[in-house]
Short mmCIF file of C-alpha atoms in Angstrom, two decimals:
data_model
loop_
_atom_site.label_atom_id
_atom_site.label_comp_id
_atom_site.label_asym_id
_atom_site.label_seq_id
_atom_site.Cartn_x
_atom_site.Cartn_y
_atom_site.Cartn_z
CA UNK A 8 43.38 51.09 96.24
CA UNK A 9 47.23 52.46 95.48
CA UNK A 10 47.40 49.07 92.56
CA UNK A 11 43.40 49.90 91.54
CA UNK A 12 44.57 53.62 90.79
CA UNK A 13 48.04 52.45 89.05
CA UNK A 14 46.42 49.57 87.35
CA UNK A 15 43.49 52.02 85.65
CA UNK A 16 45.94 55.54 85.30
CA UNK A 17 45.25 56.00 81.92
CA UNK A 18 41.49 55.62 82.03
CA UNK A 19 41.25 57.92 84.93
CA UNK A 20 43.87 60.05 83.92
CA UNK A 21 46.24 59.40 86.68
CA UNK A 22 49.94 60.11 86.55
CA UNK A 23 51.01 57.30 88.57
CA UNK A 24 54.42 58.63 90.59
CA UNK A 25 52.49 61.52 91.84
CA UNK A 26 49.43 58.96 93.79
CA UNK A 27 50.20 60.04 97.32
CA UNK A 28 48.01 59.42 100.70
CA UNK A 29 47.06 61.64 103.20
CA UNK A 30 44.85 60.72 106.44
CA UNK A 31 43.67 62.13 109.77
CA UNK A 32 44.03 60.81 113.25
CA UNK A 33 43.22 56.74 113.02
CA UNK A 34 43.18 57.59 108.64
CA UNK A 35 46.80 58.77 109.92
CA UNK A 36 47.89 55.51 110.93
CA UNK A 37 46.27 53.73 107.64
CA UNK A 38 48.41 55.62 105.38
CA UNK A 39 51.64 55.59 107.62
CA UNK A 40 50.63 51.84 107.32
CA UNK A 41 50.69 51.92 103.53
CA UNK A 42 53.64 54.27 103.53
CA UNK A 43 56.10 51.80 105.59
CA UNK A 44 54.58 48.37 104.34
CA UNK A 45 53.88 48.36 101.17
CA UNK A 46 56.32 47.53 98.12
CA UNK A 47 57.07 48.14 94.33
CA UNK A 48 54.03 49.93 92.78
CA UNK A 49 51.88 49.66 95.68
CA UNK A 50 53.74 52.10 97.57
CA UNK A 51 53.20 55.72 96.97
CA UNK A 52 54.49 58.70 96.21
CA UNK A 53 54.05 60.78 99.44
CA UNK A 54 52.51 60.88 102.37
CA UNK A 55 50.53 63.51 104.61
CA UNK A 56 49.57 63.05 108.01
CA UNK A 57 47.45 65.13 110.29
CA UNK A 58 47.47 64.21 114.14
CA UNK A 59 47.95 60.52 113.51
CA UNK A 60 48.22 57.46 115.59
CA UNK A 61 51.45 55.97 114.65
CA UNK A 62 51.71 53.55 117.20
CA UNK A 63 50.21 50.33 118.87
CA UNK A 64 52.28 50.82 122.11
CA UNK A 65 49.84 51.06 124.80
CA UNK A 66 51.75 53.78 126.53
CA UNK A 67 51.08 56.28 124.15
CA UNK A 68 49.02 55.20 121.39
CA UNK A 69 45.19 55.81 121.36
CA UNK A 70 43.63 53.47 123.01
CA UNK A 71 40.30 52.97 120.67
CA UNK A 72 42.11 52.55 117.88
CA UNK A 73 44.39 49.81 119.18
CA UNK A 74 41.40 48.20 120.39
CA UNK A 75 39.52 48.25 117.34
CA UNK A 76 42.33 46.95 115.01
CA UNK A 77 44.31 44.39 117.22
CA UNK A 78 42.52 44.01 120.33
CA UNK A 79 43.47 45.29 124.01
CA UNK A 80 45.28 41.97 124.70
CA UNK A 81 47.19 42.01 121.29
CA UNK A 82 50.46 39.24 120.94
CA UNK A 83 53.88 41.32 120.94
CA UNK A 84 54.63 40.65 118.01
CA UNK A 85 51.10 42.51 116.66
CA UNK A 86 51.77 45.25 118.61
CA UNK A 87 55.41 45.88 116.61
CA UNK A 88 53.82 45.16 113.50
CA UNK A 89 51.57 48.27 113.46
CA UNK A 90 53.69 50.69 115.70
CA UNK A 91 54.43 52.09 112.54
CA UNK A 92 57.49 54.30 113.88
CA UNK A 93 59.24 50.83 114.03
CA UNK A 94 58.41 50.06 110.21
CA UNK A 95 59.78 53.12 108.95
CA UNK A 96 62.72 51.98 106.04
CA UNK A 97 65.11 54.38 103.68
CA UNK A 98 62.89 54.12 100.67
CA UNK A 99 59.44 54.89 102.35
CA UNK A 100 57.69 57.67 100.83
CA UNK A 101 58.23 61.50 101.41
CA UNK A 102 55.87 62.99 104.20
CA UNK A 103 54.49 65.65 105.67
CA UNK A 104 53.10 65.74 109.31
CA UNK A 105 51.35 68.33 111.58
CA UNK A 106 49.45 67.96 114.81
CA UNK A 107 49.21 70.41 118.03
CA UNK A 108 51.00 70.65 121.14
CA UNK A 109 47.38 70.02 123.11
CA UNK A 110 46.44 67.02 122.03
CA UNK A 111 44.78 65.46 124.52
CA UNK A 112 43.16 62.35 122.36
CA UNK A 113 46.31 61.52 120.15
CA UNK A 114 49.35 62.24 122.23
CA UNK A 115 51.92 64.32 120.44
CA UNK A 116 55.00 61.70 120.56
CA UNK A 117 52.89 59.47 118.20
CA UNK A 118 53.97 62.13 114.98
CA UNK A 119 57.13 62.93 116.78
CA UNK A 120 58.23 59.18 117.09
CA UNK A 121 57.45 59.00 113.58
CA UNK A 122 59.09 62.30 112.74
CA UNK A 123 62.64 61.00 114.33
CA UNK A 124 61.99 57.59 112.71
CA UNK A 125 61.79 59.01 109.07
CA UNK A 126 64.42 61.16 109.55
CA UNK A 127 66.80 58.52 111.48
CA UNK A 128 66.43 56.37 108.09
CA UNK A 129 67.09 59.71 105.90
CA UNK A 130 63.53 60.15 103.93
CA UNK A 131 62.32 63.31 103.60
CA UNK A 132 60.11 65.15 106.38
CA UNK A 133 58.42 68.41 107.27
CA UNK A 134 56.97 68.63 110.69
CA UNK A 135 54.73 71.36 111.76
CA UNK A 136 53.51 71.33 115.01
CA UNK A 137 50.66 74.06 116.64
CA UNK A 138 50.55 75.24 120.02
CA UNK A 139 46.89 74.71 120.63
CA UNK A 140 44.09 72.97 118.28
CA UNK A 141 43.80 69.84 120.23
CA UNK A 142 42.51 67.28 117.77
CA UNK A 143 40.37 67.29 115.13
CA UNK A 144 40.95 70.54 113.31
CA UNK A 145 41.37 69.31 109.96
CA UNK A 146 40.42 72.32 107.90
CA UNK A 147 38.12 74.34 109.79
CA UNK A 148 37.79 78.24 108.70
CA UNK A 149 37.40 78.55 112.32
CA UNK A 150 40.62 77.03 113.55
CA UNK A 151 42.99 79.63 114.83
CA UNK A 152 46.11 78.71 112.62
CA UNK A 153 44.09 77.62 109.37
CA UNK A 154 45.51 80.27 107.52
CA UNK A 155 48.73 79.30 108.57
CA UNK A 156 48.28 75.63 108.27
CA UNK A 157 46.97 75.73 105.02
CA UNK A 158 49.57 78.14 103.68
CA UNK A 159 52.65 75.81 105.30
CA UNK A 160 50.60 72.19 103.35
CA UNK A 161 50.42 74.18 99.93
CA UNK A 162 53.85 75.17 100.43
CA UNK A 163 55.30 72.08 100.92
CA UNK A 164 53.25 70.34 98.16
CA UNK A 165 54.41 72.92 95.74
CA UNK A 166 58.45 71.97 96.60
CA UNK A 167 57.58 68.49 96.00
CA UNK A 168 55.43 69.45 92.38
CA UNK A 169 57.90 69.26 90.33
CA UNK A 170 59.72 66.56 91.57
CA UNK A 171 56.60 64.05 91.25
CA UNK A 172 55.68 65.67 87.95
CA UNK A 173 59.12 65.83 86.31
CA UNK A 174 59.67 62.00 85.84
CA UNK A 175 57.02 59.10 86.26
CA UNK A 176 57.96 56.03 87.84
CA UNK A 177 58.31 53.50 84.87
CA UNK A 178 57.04 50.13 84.96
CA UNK A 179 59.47 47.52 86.29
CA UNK A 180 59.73 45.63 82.96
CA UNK A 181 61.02 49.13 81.56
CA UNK A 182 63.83 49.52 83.37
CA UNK A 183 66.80 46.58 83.96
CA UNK A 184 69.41 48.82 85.45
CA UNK A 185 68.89 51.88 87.74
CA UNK A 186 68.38 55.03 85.74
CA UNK A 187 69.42 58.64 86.49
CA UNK A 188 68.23 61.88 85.86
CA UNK A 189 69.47 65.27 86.81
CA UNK A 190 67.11 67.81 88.69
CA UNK A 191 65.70 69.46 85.74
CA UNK A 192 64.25 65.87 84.39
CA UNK A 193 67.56 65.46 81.78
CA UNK A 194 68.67 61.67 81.70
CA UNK A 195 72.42 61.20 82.42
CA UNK A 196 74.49 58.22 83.04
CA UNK A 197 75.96 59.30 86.34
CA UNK A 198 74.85 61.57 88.63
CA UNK A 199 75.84 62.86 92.42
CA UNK A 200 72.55 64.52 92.80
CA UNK A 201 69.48 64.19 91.10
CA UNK A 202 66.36 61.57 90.62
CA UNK A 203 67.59 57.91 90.80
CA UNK A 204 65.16 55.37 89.71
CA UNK A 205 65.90 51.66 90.60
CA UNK A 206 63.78 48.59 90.90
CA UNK A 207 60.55 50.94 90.09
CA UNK A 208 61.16 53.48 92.66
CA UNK A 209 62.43 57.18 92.42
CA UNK A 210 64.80 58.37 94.98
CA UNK A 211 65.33 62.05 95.32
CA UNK A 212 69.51 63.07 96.11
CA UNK A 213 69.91 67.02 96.55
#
């Protein structure tokens, strides 16, 4: 889906470094999967997470999930490959993750492992947890903190605007040495903090 949308930007009118993912509960653990193990112009731009399984460790994942996508009886090695809070690497995609303290279907340390995992490796993070909500509260009027929650997403989305829309990733042919640019989009040869783009990815230094 991430190359489909790349591949056909201009006929859909997609900027391609701003193609992000966002998914809920087992969704959550798809596109923490795409986040962490995809490459090049596969990978995208950011990531949002709402109460997501992160893990395949039977101690605290969900236990349907990890049925349904590796089995109950699932080879170690499996297991590690989709406990995605063991995947996470420096250049994996910014992210935002909420969940609530209640959760009695996901368990809370799933986004918290993944929380200390992205931030262990230095990518950019914002965690917001609730104190009740349980799971599934996606954006229902009637949730108690969906004025809140929606508020503290469009916040963080707007911090991360202009940094997606400033500069788009250029194609790997474009670019044979990395290129740097400083915050306000300006290209300069050398740069302690700004937008670094190397091999086709955009790095973010503040």
């Amino acid at each position: 889906a991430m190359k489909y949308l790349r591949d056909n930007a201009e006929e859909y009118n997609v900027t391609t470094g701003q193609v992000g993912v966002i998914g809920f509960s087992a969704g959550g653990h798809l596109a923490a999967t795409v986040s962490t193990q995809t490459t090049g112009a596969d990978k995208p731009a950011f990531q949002i997470l709402f109460y997501p399984v992160i893990t395949m460790d039977a101690s605290y994942t969900h236990s349907g999930s990890r049925s349904c996508l590796i089995g109950s009886s699932a080879a170690p090695s499996l297991t590690n490959k989709y406990s995605n809070e063991k995947q996470v690497k420096a250049d994996n995609p910014m992210a935002y993750i909420c969940w609530a303290d209640d959760d009695d279907i996901v368990p809370p340390r799933n986004s918290i492992e993944y929380v200390n995992a992205l931030k262990a490796k230095g990518v950019p993070v914002h965690a917001k947890n609730f104190p009740t909500g349980g799971h599934g509260y996606g954006f229902k009027p009637s949730y108690k903190y969906h004025n809140e929650m929606i508020e503290d997403l469009t916040e963080w989305m707007n911090s991360i605007d202009s940094i997606l829309t400033s500069i788009d990733t250029p194609a790997d042919d474009e670019i044979k040495d990395e290129a740097c640019y400083d915050l306000n989009g300006r290209p300069v040869k050398k740069a302690k903090r700004g937008i670094f783009i190397k091999k086709g990815r955009k790095y973010l230094v503040k």
